[in-house]
mmCIF file of C-alpha atoms in Angstrom:
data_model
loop_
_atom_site.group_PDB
_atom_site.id
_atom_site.type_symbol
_atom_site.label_atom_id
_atom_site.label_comp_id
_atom_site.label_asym_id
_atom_site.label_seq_id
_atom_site.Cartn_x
_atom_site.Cartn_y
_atom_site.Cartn_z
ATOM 1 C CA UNK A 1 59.910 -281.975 158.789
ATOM 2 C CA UNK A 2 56.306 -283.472 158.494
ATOM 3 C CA UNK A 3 54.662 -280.915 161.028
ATOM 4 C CA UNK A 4 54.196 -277.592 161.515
ATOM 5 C CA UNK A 5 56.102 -275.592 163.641
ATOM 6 C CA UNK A 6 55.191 -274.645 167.488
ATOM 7 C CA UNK A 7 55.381 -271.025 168.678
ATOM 8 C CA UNK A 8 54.709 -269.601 171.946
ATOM 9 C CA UNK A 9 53.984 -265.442 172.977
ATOM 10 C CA UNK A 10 54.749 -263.293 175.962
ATOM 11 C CA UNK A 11 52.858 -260.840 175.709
ATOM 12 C CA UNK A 12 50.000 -259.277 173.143
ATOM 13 C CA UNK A 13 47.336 -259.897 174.785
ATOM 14 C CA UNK A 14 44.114 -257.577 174.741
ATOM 15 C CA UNK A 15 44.706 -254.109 173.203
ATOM 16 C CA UNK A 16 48.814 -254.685 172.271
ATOM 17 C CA UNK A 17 49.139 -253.498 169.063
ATOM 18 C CA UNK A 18 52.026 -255.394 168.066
ATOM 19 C CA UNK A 19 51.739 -259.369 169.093
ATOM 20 C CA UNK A 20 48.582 -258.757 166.564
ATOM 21 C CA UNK A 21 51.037 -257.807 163.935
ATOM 22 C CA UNK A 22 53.429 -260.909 165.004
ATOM 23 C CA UNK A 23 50.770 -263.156 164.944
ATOM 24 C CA UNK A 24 49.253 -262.230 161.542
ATOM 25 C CA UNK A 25 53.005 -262.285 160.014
ATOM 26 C CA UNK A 26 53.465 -266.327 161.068
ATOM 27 C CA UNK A 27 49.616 -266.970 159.972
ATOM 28 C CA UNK A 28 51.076 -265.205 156.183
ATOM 29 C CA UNK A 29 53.619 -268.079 155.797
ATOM 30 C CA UNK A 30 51.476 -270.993 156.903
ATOM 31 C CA UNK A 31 54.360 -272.309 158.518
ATOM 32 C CA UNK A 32 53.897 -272.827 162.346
ATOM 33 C CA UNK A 33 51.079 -272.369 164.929
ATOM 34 C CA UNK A 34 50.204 -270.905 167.917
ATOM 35 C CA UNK A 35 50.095 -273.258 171.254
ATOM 36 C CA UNK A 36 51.246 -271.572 173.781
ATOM 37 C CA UNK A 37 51.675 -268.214 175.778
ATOM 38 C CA UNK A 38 51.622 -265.846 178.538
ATOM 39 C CA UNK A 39 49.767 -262.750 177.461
ATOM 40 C CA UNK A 40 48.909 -260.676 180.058
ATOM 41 C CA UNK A 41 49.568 -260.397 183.911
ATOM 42 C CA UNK A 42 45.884 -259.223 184.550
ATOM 43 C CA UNK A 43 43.946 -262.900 184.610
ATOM 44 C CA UNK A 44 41.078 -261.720 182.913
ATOM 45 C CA UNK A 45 43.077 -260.100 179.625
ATOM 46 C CA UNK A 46 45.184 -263.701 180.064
ATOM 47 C CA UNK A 47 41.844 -265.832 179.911
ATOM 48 C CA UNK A 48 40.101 -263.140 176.950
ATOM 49 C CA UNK A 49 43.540 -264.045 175.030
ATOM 50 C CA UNK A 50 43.969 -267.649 175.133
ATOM 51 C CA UNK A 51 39.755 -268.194 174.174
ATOM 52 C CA UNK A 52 40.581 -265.487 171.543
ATOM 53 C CA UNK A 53 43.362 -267.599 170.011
ATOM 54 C CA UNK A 54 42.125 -271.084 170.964
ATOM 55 C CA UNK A 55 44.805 -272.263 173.243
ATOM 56 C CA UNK A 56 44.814 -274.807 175.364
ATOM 57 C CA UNK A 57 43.960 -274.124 179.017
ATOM 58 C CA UNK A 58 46.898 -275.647 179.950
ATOM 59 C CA UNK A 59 49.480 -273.954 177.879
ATOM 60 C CA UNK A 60 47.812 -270.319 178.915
ATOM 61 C CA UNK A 61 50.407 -269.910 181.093
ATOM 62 C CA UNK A 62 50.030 -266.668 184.048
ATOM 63 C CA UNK A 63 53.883 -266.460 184.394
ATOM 64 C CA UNK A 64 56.710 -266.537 181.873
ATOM 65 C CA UNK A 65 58.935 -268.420 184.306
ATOM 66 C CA UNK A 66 55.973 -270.529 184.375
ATOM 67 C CA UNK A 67 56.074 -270.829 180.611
ATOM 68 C CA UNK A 68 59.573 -271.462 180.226
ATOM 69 C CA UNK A 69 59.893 -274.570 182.873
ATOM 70 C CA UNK A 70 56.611 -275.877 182.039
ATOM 71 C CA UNK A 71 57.061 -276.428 178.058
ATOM 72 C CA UNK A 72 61.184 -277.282 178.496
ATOM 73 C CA UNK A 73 59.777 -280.376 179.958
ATOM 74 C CA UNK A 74 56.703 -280.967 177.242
ATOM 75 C CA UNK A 75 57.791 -283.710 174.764
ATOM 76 C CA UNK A 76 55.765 -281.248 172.043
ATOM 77 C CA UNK A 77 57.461 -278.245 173.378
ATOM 78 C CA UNK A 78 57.449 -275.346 171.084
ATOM 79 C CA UNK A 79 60.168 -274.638 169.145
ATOM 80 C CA UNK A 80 60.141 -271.079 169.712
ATOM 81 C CA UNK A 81 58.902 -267.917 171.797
ATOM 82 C CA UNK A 82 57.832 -264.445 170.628
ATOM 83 C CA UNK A 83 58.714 -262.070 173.258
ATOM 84 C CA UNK A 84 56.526 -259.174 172.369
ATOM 85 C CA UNK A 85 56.686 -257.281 176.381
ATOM 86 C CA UNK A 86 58.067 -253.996 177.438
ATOM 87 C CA UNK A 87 61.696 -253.711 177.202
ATOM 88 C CA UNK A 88 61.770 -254.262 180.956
ATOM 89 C CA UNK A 89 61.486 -258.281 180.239
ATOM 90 C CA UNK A 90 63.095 -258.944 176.883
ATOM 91 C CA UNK A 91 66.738 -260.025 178.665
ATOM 92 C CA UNK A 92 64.905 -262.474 182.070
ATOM 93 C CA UNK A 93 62.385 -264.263 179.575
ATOM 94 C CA UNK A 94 64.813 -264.918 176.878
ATOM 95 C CA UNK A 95 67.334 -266.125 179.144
ATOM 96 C CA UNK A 96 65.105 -268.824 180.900
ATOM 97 C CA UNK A 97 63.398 -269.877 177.375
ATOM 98 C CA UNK A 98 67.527 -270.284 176.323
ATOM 99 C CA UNK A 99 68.131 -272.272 179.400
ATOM 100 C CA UNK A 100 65.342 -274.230 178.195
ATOM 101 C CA UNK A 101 66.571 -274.866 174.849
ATOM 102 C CA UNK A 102 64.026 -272.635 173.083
ATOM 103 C CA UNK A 103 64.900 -270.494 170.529
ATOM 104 C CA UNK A 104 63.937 -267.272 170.637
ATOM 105 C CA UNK A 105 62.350 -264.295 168.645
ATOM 106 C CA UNK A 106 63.012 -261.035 169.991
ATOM 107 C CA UNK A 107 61.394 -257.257 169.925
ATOM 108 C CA UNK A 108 63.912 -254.805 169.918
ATOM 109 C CA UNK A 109 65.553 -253.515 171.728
ATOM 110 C CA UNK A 110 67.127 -256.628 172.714
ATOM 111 C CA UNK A 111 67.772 -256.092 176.080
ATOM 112 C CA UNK A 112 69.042 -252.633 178.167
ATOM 113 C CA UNK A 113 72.864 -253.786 178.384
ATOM 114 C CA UNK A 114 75.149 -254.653 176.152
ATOM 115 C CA UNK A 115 76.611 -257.439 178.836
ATOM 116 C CA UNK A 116 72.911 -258.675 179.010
ATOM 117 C CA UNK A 117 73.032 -259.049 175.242
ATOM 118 C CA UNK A 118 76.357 -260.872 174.774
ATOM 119 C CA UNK A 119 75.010 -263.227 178.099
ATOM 120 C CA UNK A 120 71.654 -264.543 175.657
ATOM 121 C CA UNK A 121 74.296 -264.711 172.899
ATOM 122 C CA UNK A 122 76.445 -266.989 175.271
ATOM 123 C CA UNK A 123 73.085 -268.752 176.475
ATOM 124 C CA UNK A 124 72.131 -269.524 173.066
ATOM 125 C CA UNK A 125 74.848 -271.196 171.985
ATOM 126 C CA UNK A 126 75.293 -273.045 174.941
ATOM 127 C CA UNK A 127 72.132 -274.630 174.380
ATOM 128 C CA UNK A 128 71.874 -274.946 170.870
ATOM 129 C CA UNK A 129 69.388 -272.428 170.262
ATOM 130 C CA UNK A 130 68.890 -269.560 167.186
ATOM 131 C CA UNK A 131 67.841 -266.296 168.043
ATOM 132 C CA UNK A 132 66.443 -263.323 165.902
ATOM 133 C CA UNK A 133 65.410 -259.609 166.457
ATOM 134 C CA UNK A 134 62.570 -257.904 164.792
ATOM 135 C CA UNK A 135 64.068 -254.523 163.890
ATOM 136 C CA UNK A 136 60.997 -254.569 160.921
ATOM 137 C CA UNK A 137 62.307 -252.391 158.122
ATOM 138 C CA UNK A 138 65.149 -255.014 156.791
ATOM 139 C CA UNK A 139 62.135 -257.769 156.190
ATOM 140 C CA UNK A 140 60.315 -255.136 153.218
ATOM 141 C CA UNK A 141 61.542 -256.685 149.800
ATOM 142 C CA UNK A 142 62.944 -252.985 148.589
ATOM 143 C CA UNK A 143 65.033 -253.094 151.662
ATOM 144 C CA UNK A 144 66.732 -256.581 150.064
ATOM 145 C CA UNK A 145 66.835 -254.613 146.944
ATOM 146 C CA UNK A 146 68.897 -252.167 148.614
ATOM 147 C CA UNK A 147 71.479 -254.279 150.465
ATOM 148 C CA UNK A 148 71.931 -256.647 146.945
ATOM 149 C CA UNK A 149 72.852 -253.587 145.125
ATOM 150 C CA UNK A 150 75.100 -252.128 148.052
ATOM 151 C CA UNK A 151 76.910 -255.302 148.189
ATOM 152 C CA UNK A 152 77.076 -256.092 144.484
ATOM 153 C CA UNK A 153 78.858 -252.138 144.590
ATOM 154 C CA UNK A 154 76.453 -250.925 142.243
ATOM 155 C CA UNK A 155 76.702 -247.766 143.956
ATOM 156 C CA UNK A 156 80.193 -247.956 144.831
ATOM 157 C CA UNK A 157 81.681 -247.075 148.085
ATOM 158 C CA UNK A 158 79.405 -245.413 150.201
ATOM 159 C CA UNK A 159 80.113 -241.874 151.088
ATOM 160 C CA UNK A 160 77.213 -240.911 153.195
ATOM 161 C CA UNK A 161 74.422 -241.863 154.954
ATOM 162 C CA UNK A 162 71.108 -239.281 155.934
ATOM 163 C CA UNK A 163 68.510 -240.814 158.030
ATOM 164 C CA UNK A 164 65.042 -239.707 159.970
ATOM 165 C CA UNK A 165 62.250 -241.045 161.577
ATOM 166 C CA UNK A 166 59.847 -238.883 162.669
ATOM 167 C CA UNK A 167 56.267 -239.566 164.210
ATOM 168 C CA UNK A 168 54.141 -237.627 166.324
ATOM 169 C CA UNK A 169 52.433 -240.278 168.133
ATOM 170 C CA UNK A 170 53.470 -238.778 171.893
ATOM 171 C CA UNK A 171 52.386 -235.450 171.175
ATOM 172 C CA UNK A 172 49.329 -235.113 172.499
ATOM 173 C CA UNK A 173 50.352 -236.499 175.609
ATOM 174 C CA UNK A 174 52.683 -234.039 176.215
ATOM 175 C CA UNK A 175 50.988 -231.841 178.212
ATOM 176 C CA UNK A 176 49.540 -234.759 180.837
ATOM 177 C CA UNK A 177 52.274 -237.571 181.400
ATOM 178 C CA UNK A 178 53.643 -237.134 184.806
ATOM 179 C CA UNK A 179 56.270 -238.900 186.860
ATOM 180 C CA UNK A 180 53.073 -240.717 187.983
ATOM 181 C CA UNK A 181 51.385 -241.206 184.530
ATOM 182 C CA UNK A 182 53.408 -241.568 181.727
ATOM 183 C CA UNK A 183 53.623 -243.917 178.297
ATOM 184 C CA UNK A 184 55.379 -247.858 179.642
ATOM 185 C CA UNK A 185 58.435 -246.254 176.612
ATOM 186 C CA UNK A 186 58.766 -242.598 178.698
ATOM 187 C CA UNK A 187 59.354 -244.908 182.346
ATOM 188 C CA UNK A 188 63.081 -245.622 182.339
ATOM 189 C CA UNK A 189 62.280 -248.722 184.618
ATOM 190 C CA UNK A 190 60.209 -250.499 181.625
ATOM 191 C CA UNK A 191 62.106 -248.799 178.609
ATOM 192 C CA UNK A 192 66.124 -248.361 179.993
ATOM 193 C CA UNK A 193 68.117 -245.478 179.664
ATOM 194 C CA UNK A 194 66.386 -244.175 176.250
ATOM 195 C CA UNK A 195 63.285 -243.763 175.152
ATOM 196 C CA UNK A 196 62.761 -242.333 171.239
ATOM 197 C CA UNK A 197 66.716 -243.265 170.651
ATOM 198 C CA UNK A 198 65.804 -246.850 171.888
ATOM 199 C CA UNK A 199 62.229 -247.366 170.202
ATOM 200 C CA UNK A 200 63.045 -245.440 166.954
ATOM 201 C CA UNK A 201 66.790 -244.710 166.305
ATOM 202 C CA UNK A 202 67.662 -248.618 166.614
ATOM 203 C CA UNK A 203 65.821 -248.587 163.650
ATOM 204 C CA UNK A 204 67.760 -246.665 161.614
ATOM 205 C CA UNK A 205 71.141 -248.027 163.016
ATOM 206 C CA UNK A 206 70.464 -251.520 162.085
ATOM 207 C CA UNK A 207 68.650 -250.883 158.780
ATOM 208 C CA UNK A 208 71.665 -249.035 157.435
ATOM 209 C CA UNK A 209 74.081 -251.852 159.388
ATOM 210 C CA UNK A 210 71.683 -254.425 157.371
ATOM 211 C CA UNK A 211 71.983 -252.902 154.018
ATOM 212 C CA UNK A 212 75.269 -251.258 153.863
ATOM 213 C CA UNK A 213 77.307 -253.641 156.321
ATOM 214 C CA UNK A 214 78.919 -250.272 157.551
ATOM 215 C CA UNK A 215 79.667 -250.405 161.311
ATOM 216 C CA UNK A 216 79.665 -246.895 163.320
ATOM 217 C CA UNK A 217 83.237 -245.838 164.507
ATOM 218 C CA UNK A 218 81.859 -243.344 166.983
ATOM 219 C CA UNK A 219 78.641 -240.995 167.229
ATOM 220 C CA UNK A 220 77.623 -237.590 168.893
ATOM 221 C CA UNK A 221 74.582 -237.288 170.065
ATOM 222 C CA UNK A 222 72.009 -234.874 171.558
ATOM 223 C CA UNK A 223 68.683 -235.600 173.265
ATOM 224 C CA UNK A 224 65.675 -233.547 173.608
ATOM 225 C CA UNK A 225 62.700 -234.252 176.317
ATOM 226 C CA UNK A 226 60.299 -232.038 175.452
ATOM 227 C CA UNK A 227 56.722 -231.599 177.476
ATOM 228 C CA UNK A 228 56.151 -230.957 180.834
ATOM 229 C CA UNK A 229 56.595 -234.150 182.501
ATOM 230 C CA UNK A 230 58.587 -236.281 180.250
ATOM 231 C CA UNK A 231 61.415 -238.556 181.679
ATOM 232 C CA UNK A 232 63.224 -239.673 178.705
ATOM 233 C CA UNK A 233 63.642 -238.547 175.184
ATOM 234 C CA UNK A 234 61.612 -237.683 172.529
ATOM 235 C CA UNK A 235 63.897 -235.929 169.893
ATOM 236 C CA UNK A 236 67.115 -237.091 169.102
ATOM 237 C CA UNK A 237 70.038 -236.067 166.776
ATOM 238 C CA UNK A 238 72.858 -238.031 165.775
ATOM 239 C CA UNK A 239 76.111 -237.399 163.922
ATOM 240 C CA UNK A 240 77.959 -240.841 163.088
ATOM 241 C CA UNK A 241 81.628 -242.014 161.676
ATOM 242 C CA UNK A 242 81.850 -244.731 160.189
ATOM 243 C CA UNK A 243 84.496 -247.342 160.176
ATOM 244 C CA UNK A 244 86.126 -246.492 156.931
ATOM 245 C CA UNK A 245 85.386 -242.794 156.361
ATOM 246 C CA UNK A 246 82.030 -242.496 155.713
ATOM 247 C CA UNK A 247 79.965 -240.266 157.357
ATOM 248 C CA UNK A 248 75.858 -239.796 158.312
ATOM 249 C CA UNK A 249 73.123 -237.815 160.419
ATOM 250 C CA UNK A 250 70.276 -239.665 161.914
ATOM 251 C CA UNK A 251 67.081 -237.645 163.316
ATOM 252 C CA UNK A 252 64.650 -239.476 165.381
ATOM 253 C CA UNK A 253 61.360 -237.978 166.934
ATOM 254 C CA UNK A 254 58.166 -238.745 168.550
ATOM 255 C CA UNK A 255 56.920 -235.321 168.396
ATOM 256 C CA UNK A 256 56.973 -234.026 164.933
ATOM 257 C CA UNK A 257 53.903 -232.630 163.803
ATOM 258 C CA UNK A 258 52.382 -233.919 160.851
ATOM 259 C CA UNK A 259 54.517 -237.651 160.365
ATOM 260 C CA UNK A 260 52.922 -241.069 161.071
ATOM 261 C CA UNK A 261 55.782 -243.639 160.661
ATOM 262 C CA UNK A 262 58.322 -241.493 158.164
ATOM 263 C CA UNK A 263 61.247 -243.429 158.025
ATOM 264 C CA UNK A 264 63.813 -242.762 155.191
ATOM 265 C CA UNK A 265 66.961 -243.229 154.514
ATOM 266 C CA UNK A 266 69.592 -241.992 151.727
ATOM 267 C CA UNK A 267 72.492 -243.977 150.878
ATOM 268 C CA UNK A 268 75.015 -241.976 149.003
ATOM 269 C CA UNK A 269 77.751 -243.131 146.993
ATOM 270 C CA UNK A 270 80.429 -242.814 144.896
ATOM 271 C CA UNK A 271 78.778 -243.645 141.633
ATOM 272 C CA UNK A 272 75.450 -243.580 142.738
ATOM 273 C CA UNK A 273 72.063 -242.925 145.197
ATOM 274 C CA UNK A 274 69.618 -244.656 146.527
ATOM 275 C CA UNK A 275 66.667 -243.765 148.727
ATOM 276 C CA UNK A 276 64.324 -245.922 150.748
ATOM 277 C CA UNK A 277 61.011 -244.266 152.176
ATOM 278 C CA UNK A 278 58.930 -246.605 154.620
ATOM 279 C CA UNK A 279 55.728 -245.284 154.055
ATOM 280 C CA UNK A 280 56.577 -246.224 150.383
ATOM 281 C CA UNK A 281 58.091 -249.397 150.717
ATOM 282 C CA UNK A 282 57.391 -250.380 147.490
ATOM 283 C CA UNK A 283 59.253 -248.705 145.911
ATOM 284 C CA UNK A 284 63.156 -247.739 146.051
ATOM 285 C CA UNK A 285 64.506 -244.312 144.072
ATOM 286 C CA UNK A 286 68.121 -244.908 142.543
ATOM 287 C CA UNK A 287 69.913 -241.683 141.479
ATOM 288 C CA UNK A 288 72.953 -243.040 139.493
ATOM 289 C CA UNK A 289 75.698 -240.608 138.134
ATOM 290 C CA UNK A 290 75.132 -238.488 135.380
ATOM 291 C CA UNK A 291 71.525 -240.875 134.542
ATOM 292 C CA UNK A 292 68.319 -239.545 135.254
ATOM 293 C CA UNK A 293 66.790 -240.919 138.805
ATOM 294 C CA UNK A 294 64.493 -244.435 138.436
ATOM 295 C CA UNK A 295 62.353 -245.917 140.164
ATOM 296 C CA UNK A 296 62.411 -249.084 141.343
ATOM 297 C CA UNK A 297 58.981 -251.338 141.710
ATOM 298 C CA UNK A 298 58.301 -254.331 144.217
ATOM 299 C CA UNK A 299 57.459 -257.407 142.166
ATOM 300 C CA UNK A 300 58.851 -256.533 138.533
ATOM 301 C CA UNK A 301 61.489 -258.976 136.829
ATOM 302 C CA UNK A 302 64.502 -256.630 136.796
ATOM 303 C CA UNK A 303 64.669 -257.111 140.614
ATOM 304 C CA UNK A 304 67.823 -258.745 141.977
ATOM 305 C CA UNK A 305 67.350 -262.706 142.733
ATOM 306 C CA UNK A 306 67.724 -261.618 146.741
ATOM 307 C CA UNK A 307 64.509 -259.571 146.672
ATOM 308 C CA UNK A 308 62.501 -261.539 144.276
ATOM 309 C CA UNK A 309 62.265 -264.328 145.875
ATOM 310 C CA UNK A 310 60.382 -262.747 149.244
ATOM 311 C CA UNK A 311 58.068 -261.090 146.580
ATOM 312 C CA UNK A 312 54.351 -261.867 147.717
ATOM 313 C CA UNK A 313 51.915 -260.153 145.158
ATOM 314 C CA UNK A 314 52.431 -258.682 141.538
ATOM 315 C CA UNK A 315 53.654 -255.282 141.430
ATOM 316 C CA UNK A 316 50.880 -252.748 141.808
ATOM 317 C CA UNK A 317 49.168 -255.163 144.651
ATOM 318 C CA UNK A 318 50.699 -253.153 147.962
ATOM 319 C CA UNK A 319 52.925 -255.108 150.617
ATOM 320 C CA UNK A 320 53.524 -253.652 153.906
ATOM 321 C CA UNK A 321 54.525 -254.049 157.635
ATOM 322 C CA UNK A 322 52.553 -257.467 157.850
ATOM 323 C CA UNK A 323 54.532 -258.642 154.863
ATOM 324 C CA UNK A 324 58.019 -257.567 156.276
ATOM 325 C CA UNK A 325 57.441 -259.186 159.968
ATOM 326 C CA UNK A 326 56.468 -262.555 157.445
ATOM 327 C CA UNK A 327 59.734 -262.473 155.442
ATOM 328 C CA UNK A 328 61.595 -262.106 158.587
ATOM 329 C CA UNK A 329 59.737 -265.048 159.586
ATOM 330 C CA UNK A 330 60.108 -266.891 156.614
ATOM 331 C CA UNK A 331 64.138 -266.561 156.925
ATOM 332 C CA UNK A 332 63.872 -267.583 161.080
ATOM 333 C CA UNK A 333 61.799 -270.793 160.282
ATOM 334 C CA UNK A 334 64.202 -272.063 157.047
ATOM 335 C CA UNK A 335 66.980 -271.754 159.939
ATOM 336 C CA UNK A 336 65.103 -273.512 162.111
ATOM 337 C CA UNK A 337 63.596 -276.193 160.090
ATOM 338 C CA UNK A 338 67.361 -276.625 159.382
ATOM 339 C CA UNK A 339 68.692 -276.955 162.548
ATOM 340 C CA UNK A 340 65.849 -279.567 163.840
ATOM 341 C CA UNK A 341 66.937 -281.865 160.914
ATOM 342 C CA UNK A 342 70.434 -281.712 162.063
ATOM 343 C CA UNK A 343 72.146 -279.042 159.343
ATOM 344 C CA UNK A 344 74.361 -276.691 160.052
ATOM 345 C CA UNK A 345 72.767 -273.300 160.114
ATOM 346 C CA UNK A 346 75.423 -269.776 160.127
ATOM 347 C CA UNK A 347 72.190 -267.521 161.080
ATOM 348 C CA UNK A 348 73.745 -264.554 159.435
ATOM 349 C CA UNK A 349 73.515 -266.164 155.937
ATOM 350 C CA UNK A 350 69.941 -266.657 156.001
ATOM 351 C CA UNK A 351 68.938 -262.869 156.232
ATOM 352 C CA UNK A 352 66.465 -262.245 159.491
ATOM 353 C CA UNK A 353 68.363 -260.009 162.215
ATOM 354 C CA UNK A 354 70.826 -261.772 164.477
ATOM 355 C CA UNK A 355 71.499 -261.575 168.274
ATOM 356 C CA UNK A 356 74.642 -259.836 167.263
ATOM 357 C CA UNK A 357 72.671 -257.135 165.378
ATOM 358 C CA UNK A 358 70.226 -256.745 168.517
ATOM 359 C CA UNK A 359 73.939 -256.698 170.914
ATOM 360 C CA UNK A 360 74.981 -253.204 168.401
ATOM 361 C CA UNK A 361 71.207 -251.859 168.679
ATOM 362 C CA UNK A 362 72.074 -251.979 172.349
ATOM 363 C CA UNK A 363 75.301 -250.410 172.489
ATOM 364 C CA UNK A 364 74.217 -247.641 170.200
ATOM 365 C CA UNK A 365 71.168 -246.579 172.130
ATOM 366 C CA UNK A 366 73.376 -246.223 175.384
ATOM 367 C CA UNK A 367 76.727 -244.417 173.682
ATOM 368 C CA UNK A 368 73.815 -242.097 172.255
ATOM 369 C CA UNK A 369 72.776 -241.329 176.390
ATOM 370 C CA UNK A 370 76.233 -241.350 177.374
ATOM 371 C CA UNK A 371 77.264 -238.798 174.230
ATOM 372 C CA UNK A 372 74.231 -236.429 175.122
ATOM 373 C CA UNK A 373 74.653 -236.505 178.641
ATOM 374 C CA UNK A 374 78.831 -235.579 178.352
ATOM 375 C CA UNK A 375 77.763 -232.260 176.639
ATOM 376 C CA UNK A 376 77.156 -234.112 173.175
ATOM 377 C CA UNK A 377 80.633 -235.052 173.308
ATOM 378 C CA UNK A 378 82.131 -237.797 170.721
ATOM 379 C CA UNK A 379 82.121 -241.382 171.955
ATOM 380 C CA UNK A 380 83.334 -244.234 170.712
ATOM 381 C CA UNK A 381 81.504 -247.507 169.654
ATOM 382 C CA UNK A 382 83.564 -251.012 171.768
ATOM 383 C CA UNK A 383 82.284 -253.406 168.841
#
């Protein structure tokens, strides 16, 4: 290709934290540009957001629907959406950008069914179009590290996996959110079924899907609402089986004093350990059997070939979130460069999260409600 490529947003306008982040990420590979979008319902945080980002009048659209039937028809249509909304509008926006023969980049969770998810995965290929989901975590170079080694059974066969992520971002807003006046991820009409299990355990289920390729036989699950007025959960605990013996524990919470964004997991195997801490994430901590624990830096030589090569900075110089949105990027574009020049592109070989990754996100967030609200009974996973 001898141009850039075109992107358009829904959603991240004025004071949304994340199409900032989005935004930034594309700008980091120098790769595509920003034409088009439909930021904001409210007209005046639509017209602040396209002077703000210098788009054309014309392409600041007030509607998605608008969006997607007004650029299908453009002869310099963009090749691609960010949907960056509420959960609400993931599944109607992607499926009318599909129709359109846009590909499409996806927040999670993908959508609040599983039968919505495997209908965009039917749209998509329908219409020739790619589509990725940006669970975060799996785009941070020690999180490539991880899954090389996994695969390359330097740690053998996993045994176990141990999981949190706590924050405590909702807890002052315990005491005031109402059935009236509550956070868009605590109203079950813009968030689904789940709330913390949805936003933050997704997380963890794909990022241990991503590196270890393990696939959950069946889960148990309890979910806590704590506060006065809360809706849907905060606090979650799951206990997983995995298809082929191994076991795991994920924790999940929005109200846990004292944590920011504290994701980490533990990978245990038979011949060895390793450890992955977000808040660290340049670094990964391999406990190998009978050896003394090392750690592992971002950016030095000894670094499998599948990690070096989304290495930004020496080691030393910090990456972080920004960086892991861009290498998710990075992967989506090659595929997509690839398919506009006619190749054929298997999107699970180039290493950015699939549709089918968003389709298990789904399914686990709702067998986690339906586990917790049998009793915390066992239930098991369809795919």
């Amino acid at each position: 290709m001898e141009r850039k490529l075109r992107y358009g947003m829904i959603g991240g306008g004025p004071g949304a934290f994340i199409g900032g982040v989005h935004r930034a990420a594309v700008r980091l590979n120098d790769e595509a540009e920003l034409v088009a979008g439909c930021f904001s319902y409210i007209e005046e945080e639509r017209q602040q957001a396209g002077r703000e980002l210098c788009i054309d009048p014309d392409r600041n659209y007030t509607t998605f629907e608008e969006m997607a039937e007004a650029e299908g028809k453009r002869e310099d249509k963009i090749d691609w959406v960010d949907i960056v909304t509420p959960n609400r509008f993931h599944y109607p926006a992607a499926k009318l950008f599909l129709e359109q023969g846009i590909s499409v980049v996806c927040e999670k969770p993908l959508c609040f069914t599983v039968e919505e998810g495997e209908d965009l995965k039917k749209t998509a290929k329908e219409h020739g179009c790619l589509f990725c989901v940006t669970y975060t975590y799996t785009g941070h170079v020690m999180a490539r590290q991880a899954r090389a080694m996994v695969q390359k059974g330097q740690i053998g066969d996993i045994r176990m996996v141990m999981a949190e992520y706590p924050q405590d971002w909702l807890l002052d807003s315990l005491e005031t959110i109402t059935e009236d006046n509550k956070p868009w991820r605590a109203d079950p009409k813009l968030s689904g079924r789940g709330a913390c299990v949805a936003d933050l355990g997704t997380h963890i289920e794909n990022w241990v899907n991503y590196v270890t390729g393990l696939k959950i036989d069946k889960l148990c699950c309890n979910l806590d609402v704590f506060g006065k007025g809360g809706v849907l959960d905060n606090n979650v605990e799951v206990m997983v089986k995995f298809k082929g013996g191994a076991t795991g524990m994920y924790w999940t919470s929005q109200v846990a004093i004292g944590f920011d964004n504290a994701l980490k997991i533990r990978i245990f195997g038979e011949k060895g350990t390793i450890e992955f801490v977000q808040e660290e994430n340049n670094y990964l901590r391999v406990s190998m059997r009978h050896e003394p624990p090392k750690i592992y830096s971002r950016g030095c030589g000894y670094l499998e070939e599948e990690a070096k090569k989304y290495v930004r900075v020496p080691c030393g110089h910090p990456e972080g979130l920004t960086e892991a949105f861009a290498n998710i990027y990075k992967d989506f574009c090659a595929a997509l460069r690839d398919k506009i020049d006619g190749k054929e592109v298997d999107e699970a070989s180039y290493g950015y999260p699939t549709i089918d990754m968003g389709i298990e996100g789904v399914e686990f967030s709702n067998k986690c409600v339906d586990s917790s609200e049998a009793g915390c009974a066992w239930v098991t996973m369809e795919k």
